[in-house]
Coordinates of C-alpha atoms in Angstrom, one line a residue:
X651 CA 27.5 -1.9 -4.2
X652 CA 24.4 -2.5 -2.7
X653 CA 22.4 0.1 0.1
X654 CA 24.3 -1.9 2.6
X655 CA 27.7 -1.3 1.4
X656 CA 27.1 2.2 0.6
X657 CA 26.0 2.5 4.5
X658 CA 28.6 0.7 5.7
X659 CA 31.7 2.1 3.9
X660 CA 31.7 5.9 4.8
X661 CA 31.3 5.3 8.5
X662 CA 35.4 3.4 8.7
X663 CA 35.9 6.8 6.2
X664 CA 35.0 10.0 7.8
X665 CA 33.4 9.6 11.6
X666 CA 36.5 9.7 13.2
X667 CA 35.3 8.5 16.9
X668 CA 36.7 6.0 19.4
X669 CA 34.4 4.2 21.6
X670 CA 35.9 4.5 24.4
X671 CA 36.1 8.4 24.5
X672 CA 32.6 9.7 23.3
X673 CA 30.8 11.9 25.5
X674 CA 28.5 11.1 28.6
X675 CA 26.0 13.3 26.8
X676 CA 26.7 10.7 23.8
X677 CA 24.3 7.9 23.0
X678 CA 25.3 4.0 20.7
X679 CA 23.1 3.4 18.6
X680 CA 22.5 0.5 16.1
X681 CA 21.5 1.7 12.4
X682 CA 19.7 -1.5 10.7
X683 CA 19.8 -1.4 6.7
X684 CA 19.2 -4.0 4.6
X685 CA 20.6 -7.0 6.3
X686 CA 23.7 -4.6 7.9
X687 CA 23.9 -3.1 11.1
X688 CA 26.4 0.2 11.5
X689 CA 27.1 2.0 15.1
X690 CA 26.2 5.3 15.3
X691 CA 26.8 8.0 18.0
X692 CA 23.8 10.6 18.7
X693 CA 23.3 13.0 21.3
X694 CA 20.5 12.5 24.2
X695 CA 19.0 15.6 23.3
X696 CA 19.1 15.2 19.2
X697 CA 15.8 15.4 17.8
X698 CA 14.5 12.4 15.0
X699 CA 15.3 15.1 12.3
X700 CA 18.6 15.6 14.0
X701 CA 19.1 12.0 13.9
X702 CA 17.9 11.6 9.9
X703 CA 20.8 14.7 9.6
X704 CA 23.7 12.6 11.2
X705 CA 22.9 9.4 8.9
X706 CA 22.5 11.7 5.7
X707 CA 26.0 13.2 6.7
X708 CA 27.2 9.7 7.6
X709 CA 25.7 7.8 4.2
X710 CA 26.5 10.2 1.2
X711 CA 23.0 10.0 -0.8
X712 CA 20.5 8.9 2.1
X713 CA 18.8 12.5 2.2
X714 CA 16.8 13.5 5.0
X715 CA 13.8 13.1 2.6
X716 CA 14.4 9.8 1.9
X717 CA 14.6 8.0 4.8
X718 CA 12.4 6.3 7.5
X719 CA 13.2 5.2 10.8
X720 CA 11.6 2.6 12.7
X721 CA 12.2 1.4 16.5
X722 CA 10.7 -1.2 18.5
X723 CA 7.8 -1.5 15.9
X724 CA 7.2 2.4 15.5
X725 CA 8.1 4.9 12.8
X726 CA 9.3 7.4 14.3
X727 CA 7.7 10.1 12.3
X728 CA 7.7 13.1 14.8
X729 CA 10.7 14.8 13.1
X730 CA 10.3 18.0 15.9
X731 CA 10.3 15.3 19.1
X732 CA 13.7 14.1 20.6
X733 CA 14.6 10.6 19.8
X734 CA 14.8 9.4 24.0
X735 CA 11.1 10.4 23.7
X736 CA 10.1 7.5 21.6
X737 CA 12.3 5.6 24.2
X738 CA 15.6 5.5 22.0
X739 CA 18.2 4.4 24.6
X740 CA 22.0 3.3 24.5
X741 CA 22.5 0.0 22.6
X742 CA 19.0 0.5 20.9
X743 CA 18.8 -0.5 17.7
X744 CA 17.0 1.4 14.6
X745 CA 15.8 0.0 11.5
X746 CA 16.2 2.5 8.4
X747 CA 14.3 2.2 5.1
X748 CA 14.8 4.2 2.1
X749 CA 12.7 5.9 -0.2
X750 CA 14.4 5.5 -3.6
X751 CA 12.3 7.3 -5.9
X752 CA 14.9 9.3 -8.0
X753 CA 14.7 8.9 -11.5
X754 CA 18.1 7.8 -13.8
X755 CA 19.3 9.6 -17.1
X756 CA 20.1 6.8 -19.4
X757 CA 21.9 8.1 -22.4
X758 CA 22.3 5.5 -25.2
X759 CA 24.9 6.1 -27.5
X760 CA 24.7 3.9 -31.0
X761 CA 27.5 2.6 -33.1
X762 CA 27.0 5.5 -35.3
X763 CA 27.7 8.0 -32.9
X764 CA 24.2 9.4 -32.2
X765 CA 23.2 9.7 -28.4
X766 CA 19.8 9.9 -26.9
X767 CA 18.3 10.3 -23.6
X768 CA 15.8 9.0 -21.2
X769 CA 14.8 9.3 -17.9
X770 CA 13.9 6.1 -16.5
X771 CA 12.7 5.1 -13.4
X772 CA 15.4 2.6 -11.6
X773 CA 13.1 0.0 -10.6
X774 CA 12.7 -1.0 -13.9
X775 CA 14.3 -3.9 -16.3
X776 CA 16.7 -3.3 -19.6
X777 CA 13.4 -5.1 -21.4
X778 CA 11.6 -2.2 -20.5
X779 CA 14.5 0.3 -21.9
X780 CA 14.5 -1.6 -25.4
X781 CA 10.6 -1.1 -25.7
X782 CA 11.2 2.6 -24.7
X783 CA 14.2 3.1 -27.2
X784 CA 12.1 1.2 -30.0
X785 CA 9.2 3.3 -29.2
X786 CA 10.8 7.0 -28.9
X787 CA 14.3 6.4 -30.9
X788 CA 13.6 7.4 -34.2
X789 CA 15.2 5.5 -36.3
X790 CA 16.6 2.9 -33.9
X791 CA 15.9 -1.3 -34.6
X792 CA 13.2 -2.6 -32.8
X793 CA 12.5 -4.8 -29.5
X794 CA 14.3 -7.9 -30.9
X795 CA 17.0 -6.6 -32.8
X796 CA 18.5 -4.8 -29.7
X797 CA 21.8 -5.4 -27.8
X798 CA 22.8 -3.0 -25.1
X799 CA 26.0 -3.0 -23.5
X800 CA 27.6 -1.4 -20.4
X801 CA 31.4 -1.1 -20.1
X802 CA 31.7 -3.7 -22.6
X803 CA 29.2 -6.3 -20.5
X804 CA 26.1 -7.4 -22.7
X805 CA 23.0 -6.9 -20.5
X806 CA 20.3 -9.1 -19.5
X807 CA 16.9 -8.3 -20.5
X808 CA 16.0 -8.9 -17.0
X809 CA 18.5 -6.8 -15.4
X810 CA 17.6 -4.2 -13.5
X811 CA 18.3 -0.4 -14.4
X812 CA 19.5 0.2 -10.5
X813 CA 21.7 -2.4 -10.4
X814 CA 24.0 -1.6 -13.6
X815 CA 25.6 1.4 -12.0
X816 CA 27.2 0.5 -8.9
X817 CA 29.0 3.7 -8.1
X818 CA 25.8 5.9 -7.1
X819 CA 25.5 8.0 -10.3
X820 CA 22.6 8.9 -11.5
X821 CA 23.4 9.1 -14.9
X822 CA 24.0 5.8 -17.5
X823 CA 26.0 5.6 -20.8
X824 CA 24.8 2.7 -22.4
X825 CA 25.9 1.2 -26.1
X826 CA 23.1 -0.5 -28.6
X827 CA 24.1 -2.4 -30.9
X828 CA 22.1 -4.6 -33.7
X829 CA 21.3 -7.9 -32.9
X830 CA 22.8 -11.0 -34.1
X831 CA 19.9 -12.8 -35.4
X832 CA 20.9 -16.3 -34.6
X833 CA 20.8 -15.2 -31.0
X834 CA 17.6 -13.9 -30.6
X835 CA 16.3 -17.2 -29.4
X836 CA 14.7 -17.0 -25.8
X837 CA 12.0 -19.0 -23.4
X838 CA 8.3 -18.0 -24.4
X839 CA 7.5 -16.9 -21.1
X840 CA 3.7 -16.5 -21.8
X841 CA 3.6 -20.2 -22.8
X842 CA 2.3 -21.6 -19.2
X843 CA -0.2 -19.5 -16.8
X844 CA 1.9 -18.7 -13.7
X845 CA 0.2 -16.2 -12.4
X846 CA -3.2 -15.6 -10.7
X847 CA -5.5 -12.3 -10.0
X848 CA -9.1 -12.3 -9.5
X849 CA -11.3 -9.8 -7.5
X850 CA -12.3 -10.4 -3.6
X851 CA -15.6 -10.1 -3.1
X852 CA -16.6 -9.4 0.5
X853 CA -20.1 -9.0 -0.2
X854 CA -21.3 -10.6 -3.2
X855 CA -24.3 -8.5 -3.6
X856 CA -21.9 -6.1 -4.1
X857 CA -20.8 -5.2 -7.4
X858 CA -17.3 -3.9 -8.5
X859 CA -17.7 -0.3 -10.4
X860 CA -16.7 0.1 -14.2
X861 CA -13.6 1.6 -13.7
X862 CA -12.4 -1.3 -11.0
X863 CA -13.2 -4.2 -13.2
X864 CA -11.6 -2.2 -16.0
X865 CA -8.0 -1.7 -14.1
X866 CA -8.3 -5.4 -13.0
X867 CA -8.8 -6.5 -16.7
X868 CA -5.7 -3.9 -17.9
X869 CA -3.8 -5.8 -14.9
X870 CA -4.5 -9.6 -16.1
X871 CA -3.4 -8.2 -19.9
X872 CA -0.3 -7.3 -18.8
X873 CA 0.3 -10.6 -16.9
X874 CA -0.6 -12.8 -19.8
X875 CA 1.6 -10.9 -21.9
X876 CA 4.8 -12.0 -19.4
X877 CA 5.0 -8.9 -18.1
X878 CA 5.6 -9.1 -14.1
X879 CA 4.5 -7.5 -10.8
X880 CA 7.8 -5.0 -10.0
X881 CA 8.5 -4.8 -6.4
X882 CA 9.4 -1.3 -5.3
X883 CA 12.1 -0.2 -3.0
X884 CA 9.4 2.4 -1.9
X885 CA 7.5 2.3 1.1
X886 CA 7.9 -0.2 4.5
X887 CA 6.0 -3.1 2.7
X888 CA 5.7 -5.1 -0.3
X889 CA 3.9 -3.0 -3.0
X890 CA 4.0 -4.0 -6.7
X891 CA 3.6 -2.1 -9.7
X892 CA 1.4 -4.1 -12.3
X893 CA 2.4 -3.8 -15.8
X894 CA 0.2 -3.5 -18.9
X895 CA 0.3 -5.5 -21.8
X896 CA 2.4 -3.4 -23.9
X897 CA 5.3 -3.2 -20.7
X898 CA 5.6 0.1 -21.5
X899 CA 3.2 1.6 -18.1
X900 CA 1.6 0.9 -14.8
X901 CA -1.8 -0.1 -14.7
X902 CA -2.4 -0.7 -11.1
X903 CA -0.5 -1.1 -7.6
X904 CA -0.7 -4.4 -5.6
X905 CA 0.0 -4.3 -1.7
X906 CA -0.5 -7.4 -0.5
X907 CA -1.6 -8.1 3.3
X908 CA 1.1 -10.4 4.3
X909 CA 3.9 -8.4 3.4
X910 CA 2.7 -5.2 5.1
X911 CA 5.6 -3.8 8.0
X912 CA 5.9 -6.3 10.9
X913 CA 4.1 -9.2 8.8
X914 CA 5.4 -12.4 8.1
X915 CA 6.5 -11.9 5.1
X916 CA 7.5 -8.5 5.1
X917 CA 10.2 -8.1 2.2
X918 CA 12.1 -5.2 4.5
X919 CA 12.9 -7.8 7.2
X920 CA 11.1 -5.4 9.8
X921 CA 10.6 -7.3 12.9
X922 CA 7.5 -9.1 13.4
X923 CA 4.6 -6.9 15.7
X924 CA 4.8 -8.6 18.9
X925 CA 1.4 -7.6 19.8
X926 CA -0.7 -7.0 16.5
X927 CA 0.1 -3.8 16.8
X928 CA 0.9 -2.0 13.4
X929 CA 3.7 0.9 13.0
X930 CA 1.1 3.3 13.7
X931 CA -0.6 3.0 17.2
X932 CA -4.0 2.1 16.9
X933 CA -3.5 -0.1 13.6
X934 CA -3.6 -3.7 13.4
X935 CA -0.7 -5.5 11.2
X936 CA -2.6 -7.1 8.1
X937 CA -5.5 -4.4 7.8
X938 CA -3.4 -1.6 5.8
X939 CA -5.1 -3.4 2.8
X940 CA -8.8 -2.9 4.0
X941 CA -8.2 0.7 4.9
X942 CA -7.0 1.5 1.7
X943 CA -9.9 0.2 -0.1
X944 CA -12.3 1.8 3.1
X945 CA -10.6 5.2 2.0
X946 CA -11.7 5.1 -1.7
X947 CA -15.2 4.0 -0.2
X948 CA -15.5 7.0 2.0
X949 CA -14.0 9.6 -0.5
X950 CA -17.5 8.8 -2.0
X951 CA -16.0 7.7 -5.5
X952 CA -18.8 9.5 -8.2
X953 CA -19.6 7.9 -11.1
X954 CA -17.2 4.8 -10.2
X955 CA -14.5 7.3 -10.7
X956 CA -12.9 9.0 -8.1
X957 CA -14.7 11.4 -5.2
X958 CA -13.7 14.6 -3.5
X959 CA -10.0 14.4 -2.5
X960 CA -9.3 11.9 -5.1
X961 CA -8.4 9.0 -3.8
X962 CA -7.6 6.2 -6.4
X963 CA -9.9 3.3 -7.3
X964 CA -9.4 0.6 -5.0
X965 CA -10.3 -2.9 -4.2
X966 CA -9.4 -6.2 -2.7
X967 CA -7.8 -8.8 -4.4
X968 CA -6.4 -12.6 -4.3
X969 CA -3.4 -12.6 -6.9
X970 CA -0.2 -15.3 -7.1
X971 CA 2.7 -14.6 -8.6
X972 CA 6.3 -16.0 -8.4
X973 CA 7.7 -12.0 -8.1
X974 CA 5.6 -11.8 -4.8
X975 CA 7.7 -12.6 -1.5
X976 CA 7.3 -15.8 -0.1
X977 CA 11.0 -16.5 1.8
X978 CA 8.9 -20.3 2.2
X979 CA 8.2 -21.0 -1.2
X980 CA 5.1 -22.1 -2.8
X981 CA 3.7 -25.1 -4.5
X982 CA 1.5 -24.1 -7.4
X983 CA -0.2 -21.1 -8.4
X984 CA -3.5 -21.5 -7.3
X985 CA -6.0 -19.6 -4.5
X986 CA -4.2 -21.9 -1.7
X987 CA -1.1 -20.2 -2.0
X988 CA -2.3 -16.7 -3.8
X989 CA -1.7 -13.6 -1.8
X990 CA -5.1 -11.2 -0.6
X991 CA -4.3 -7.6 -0.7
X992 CA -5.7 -4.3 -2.4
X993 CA -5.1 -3.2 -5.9
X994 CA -4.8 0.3 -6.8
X995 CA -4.9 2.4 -9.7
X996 CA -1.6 3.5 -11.0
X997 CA -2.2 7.2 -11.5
X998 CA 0.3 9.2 -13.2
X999 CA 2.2 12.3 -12.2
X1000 CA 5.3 14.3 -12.2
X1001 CA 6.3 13.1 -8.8
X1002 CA 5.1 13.9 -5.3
X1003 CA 4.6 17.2 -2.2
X1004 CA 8.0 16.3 -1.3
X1005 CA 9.9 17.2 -5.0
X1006 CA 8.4 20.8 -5.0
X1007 CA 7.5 23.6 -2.6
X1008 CA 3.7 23.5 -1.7
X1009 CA 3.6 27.2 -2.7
X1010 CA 2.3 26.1 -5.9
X1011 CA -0.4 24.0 -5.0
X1012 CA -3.8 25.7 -5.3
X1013 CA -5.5 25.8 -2.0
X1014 CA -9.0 23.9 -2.9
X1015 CA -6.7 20.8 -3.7
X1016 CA -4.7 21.4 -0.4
X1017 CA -8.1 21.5 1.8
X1018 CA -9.6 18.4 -0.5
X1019 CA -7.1 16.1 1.4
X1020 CA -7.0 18.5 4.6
X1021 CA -10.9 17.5 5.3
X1022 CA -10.3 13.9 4.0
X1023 CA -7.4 13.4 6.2
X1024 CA -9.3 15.4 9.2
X1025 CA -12.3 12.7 8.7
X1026 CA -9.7 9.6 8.0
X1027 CA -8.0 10.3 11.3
X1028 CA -4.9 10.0 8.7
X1029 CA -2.2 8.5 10.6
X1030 CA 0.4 8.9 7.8
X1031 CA 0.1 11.9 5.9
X1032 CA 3.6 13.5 4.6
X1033 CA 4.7 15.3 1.6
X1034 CA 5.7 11.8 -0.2
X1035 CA 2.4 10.1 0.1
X1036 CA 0.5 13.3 -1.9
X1037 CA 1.3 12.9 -5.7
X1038 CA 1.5 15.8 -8.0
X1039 CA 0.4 16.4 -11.8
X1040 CA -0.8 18.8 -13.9
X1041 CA -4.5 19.3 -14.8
X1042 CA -6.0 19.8 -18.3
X1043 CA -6.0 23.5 -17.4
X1044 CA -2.7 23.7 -16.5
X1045 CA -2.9 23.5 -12.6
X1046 CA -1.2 21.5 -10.2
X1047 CA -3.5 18.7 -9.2
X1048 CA -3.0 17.0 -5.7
X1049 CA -3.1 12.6 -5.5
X1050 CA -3.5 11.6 -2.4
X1051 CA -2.1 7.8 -1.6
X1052 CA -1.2 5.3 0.8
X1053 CA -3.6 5.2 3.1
X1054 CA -3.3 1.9 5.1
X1055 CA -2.9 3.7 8.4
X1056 CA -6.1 5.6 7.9
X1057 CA -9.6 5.0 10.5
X1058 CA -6.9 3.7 13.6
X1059 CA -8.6 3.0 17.1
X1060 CA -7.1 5.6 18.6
X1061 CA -6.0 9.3 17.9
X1062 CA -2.6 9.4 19.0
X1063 CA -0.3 9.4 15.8
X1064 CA -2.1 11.1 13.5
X1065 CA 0.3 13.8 11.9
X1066 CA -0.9 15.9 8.6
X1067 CA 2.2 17.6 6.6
X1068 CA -0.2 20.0 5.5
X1069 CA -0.5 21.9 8.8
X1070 CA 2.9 23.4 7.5
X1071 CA 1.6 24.8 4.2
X1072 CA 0.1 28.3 3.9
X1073 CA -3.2 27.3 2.4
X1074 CA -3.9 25.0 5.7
X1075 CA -4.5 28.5 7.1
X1076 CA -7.3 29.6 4.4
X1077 CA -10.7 29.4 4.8
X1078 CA -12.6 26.7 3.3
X1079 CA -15.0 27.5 0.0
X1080 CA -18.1 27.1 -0.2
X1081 CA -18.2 24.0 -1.9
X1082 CA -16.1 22.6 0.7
X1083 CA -18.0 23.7 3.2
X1084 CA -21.2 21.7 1.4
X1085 CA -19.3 18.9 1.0
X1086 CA -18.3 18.8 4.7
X1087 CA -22.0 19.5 5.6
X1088 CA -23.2 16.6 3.5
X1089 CA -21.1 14.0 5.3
X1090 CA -22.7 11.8 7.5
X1091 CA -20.5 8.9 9.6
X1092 CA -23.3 6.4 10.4
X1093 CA -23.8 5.9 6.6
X1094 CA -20.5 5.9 6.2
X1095 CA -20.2 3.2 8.5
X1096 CA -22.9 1.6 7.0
X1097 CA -21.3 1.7 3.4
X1098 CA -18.0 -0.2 4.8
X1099 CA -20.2 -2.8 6.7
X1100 CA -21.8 -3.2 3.1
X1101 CA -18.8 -3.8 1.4
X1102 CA -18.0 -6.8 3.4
X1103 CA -16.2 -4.9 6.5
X1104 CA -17.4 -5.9 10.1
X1105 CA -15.8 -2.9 11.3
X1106 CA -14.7 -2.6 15.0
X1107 CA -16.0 -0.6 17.6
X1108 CA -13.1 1.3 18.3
X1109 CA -12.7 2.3 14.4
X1110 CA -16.8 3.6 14.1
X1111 CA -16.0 5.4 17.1
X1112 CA -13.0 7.6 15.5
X1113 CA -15.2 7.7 12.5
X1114 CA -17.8 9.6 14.7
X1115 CA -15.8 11.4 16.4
X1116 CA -13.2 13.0 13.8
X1117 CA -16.7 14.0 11.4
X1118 CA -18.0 15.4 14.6
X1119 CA -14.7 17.5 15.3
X1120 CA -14.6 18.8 11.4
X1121 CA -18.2 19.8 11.2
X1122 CA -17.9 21.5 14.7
X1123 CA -15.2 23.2 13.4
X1124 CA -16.2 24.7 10.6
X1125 CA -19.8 25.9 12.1
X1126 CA -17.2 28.2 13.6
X1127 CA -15.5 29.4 10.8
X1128 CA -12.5 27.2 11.8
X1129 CA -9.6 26.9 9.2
X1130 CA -7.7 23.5 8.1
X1131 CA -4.9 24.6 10.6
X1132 CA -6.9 25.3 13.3
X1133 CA -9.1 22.1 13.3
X1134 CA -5.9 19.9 12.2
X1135 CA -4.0 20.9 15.2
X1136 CA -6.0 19.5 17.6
X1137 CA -5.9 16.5 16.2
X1138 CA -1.9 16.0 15.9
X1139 CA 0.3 16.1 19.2
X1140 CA 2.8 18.3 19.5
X1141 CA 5.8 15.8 20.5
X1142 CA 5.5 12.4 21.3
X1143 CA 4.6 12.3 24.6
X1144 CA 1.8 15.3 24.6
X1145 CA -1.9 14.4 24.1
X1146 CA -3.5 16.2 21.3
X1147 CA -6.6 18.5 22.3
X1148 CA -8.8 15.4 20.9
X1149 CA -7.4 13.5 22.8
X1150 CA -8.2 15.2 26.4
X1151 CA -11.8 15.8 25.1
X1152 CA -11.8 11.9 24.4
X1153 CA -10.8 11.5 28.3
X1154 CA -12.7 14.2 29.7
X1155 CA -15.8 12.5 28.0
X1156 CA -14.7 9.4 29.3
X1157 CA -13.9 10.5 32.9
X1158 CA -17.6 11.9 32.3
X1159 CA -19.9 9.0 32.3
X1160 CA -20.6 5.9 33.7
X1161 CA -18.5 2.6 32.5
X1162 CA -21.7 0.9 31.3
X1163 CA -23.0 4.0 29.5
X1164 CA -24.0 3.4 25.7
X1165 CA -22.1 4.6 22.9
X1166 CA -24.6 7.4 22.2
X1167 CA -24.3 8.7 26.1
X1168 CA -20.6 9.0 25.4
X1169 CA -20.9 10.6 22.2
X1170 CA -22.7 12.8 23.5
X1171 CA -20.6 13.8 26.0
X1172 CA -17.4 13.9 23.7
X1173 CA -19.7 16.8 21.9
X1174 CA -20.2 18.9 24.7
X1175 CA -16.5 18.5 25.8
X1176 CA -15.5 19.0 22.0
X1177 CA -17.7 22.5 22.3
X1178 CA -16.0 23.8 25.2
X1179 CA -13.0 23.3 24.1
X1180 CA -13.8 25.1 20.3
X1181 CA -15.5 27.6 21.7
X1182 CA -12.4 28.5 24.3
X1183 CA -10.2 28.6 20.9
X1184 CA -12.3 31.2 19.2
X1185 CA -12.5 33.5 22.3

């Protein structure tokens, strides 16, 4: 059964409504999921977390948590503001994408009778199961002398742990069995070189750091040794989890900049942007991959490694592989056809904000990404996006990730998840407050035009603007919360208090004025209005 079919099924089940008798408070709607459209009835005053509640009642296992909705090119992300606000109307259609991050419990039961279990992340193959029971199994054959079976049906090496299941559980009873050995025959597939990845270098005076050309070396390894990119059902675009050469772990993450949301080649089928115009207003489809690396830039990596929130090396790339979606087809596998996009480093955790209370998160790592995000203008900051692990000292450490929506041209979506935590409302440290005091945005402008980004006006000018607002703020003692807030608009339709002091500052000079005369009145507006909110 695929996401589809599970959408589609409960709805003739349980909703019990006739058309013709709904409500004139009542509103059709069109849910959109993976190729299928459903009807749905919501309310005109239902807010977008009232909405994500009907569809998880509707489609058993969509949980609130998983799911994003998009409408005429928007996420709507405002879970407080009511869904006519983003101009939801009757007939409307709304395009849901799922976040399918659980994990499966594969038990593996042998002829002899023993059992053993693994948890195994769904996106990946039965080749990669083999390798794990060969590698943890004590006692079980290796790689090549596995079979594995499920309800009597041999599987594929190639098969996908997601797909054997079709009934939605999240736990798998497989059989192994020892192989044949006449049958263990199959295709070399490392024989021929399919695939292609080489760095993108914007600025060739620029040289990639140690621990970049490091992670792109692990990355080739992996593809040498046959082992592909693995698309992931996560996230609106195509993102691809590069293997290393044992298959065993992720090296790296590839996003590439044609299959971001609303770009041609989007693998989620999200309409194309009409106008440029990313999900996020003020973003430009095809940049999300030149943010992300201009967000490890400005976390001012140290040492090549990574800087004060922790951002994940990052850098630009031109890579080809047959895994990548191209619904056209390609000739060969050469720089004509490869894909640009930005490469990540695959960092490792026990999940992300959204799998745990934030209770437990210490509060220097919570105002890390509250001042990065705060700078960054973050457009896109929820609980799923902040990855969790523990340190060598046994604390939880905070990952923060996904950051093409990051430096937009204007500042009305940004939205922080960590507004709602209790450490948001803490003062920063001391070293924090250095940090913060040490940034400077011209040279941070200057370090992306370096790297090979002619960045726009209308990005240096948020750049200014948000450092100005977070340095202002803490002069005064401000907390996380406090400065956050007036960054983030409280529904859809209400400017932020950044926002006005943008237009006061505007309303405030001349058209022709320079850059610095507006600045300059954004400050003084900017100190009226801080100084009003200590009063």
């Amino acid at each position: 059964m695929s996401v589809a079919d599970v959408a589609l099924s409960p709805i003739h089940r349980g909703l019990g409504f006739s058309f013709a008798h709904y409500s004139v408070k009542s509103v059709l709607v069109f849910l959109r999921v993976s190729g299928s459209t459903m009807p749905m009835l919501i309310l005109d005053s239902d807010s977008i977390a009232d909405v994500k509640l009907k569809i998880q009642t509707i489609c058993n296992g969509f949980r609130v948590t998983r799911q994003k909705l998009v409408f005429c090119g928007r996420e709507l992300a405002r879970n407080a503001s009511r869904a006519k606000d983003y101009g939801v109307t009757g007939n409307s259609v709304l395009h849901l994408l799922l976040k399918l991050y659980d994990p499966l419990l594969v038990t593996v039961l042998t002829t002899c009778g023993k059992a053993f279990d693994f948890h195994v992340d769904r996106r990946r193959n039965v080749g990669y199961l083999k390798k794990r029971i060969s590698k943890e199994g004590k006692g079980f054959p290796g790689v090549d002398d596995q079979e594995i079976f499920f309800r009597g049906e041999k599987l594929h090496d190639s098969k996908v742990i997601d797909g054997i299941c079709k009934d939605g559980s999240s736990v798998i009873h497989l059989l192994l069995k020892k192989t044949v050995k006449e049958a263990l025959f199959e295709d070399d597939a490392s024989t021929g070189k399919d695939f292609l990845l080489e760095p993108l270098l914007l600025n060739p005076a620029v040289k990639l750091p140690q621990v970049i050309e490091e992670m792109i070396d692990r990355t080739v390894d992996g593809l040498n040794k046959g082992n592909p990119p693995v698309r992931s059902a996560e996230g609106t675009g195509g993102t691809y989890l590069m293997q290393d050469s044992s298959g065993l772990n992720y090296v790296s993450v590839f996003k590439p900049m044609d299959e971001e949301p609303m770009a041609v080649n989007n693998p989620q089928h999200l309409p194309l942007s009409a106008d440029g115009q990313g999900l996020k207003r003020g973003t430009r489809v095809g940049e999300g991959a030149i943010r992300e690396v201009a967000a490890y830039l400005l976390d001012h990596p140290r040492n090549g490694l990574m800087g004060f929130a922790g951002v994940p090396p990052t850098a630009m790339v031109r890579s080809f592989h047959n895994v990548y979606n191209n619904p056209k087809g390609v000739s060969s596998c050469s720089t004509k056809d490869a894909k640009v996009g930005s490469l990540q480093m695959f960092m490792k955790n026990d999940g992300s904000c959204e799998d745990i209370g934030p209770g437990a998160f210490p509060v220097e790592q919570v105002h890390k990404i509250s001042v990065f995000d705060i700078r960054m203008a973050n457009a896109d900051r929820h609980a799923g996006n902040i990855l969790t692990r523990k340190g060598e000292d046994g604390e939880t450490v905070l990952i923060p990730i996904d950051h093409g929506y990051c430096l937009p041209e204007n500042f009305e979506d940004c939205t922080f998840e960590w507004l709602y935590w209790p450490q948001a409302k803490v003062s920063f440290s001391e070293d924090t407050l250095d940090y913060i005091n040490s940034l400077d945005a011209e040279q941070d402008i200057a370090l992306l035009q370096l790297n090979g980004w002619d960045v726009p006006e209308a990005v240096s000018r948020t750049l200014r603007i948000s450092t100005m607002l977070l340095k202002k703020g803490v002069e005064r003692n401000l907390t996380p919360y406090q400065i956050g807030s007036m960054m983030c608009r409280e529904t859809v339709n209400k400017d932020s208090a950044i926002e006005e002091i943008v237009r006061e500052a505007h309303n405030s000079v001349l058209p022709a004025s320079s850059e610095a005369t507006f600045l300059e009145a954004v400050s003084m507006a900017m100190d009226r209005r801080l100084d009003e909110l200590i009063k």
